[in-house]
């Protein structure tokens, strides 16, 4: 069982959990288990079957893009992190949001 | 990675500290890591802050106090009441003033020995290279993706270090992106998230202290970088979770295929960053997203009041979140709250016989919902133009504006 750390912008899709315990012995299997537990998360992490290019997955301290990507092996007690792209308190989704910072 | 020498010793030959400055900086001078040489390096250096808001406030104040010789500020905004919860460089008396004026005044009050240069413009592809070029260190304190990519690309093209900080709700990020020594912002985030996948303002907000924490860490990194001491944040990303008081660090690598900082870059000049990100960079922008370009039928607050006063039966749908309803609502006019994420699933609760008035805080989320409802056959839906905030200002001043 590995742990996946959920960043703040994605917590609305995990019932506000900041970390989720997942099974699976690879990054892709772990993410599949995660999105199985929280289906609403899927569209934010995947584009079809591929992990979206702006989603950064780190295994312990390392970017999996420089390991074996989605095939990177995940061991017991490893920590996976999803690192979001955040731009500030003001997220420019629409003009309604032009309030902060 | 240990930091490289930014200020050449020859550049310090003409720099001296007055007796007054020696006294002011004495707690720096008695530390061997700074000393007279280090303090002169700070005086000889220049730092550009992009944004005089949440991150910019502690940055500008600490960098001025530390004796950075020249500090540039880029901002075009005016102080308003919603800024004061976190932008501590501005006070209540400054509401309505230019942030640049208010910030410069505070900085020169803290330390009259620094030079503060202000640029009252939004940073754009047309002016970025010219504004950044004279500075040794650039600090990104902006709040939107187009300006983040613009700042990154301009720093890479000019060979400047970019001290990066970013905040969201209770979460902060810190790094130094410097293509000459390590990865850039695009190595980590090659593309911005599509606009629709960025959490909406309903989920936004920021703990007022968070930019203080992250901005102070950016100031620390800038000063270490100028002094050439310690371990810099180049190639490292710090993640700060204030809610759990957790600091986590990951290693960043240079992407060999990075479009801007690799050996064979595909991007060799600044581009249109609003187009690239699909969102406007600032509220003076003329950029409209494809969806915002499609107008939905609107109703102005005074017109809504007239129709209600005339006894017309209307169904007011509030698509904000419950914690926003607690701030202000139109309950007394029969408004019904269904948060935007639930509207489609709960469409059966809407009365299709009468005209539907959809309302949010300022009218953007409600416009999105009307487009969605139109796809499901709702023909008689009007957007309350300017949302409940405009209603409060034009019709019902008993309601607060937020
Ligand atoms: Zn790069």
Short mmCIF file of C-alpha atoms and ligand atoms in Angstrom, two decimals, chain B residues 183-184 186-187 258 260-261, ligand 1:
data_model
loop_
_atom_site.label_atom_id
_atom_site.label_comp_id
_atom_site.label_asym_id
_atom_site.label_seq_id
_atom_site.Cartn_x
_atom_site.Cartn_y
_atom_site.Cartn_z
CA UNK B 183 15.30 23.86 -14.59
CA UNK B 184 12.83 26.59 -15.52
CA UNK B 186 8.26 25.22 -18.09
CA UNK B 187 10.49 22.24 -17.30
CA UNK B 258 11.95 22.07 -22.65
CA UNK B 260 12.34 27.42 -23.90
CA UNK B 261 15.46 26.41 -21.90
ZN1 LIG C 1 12.92 24.78 -19.06
#
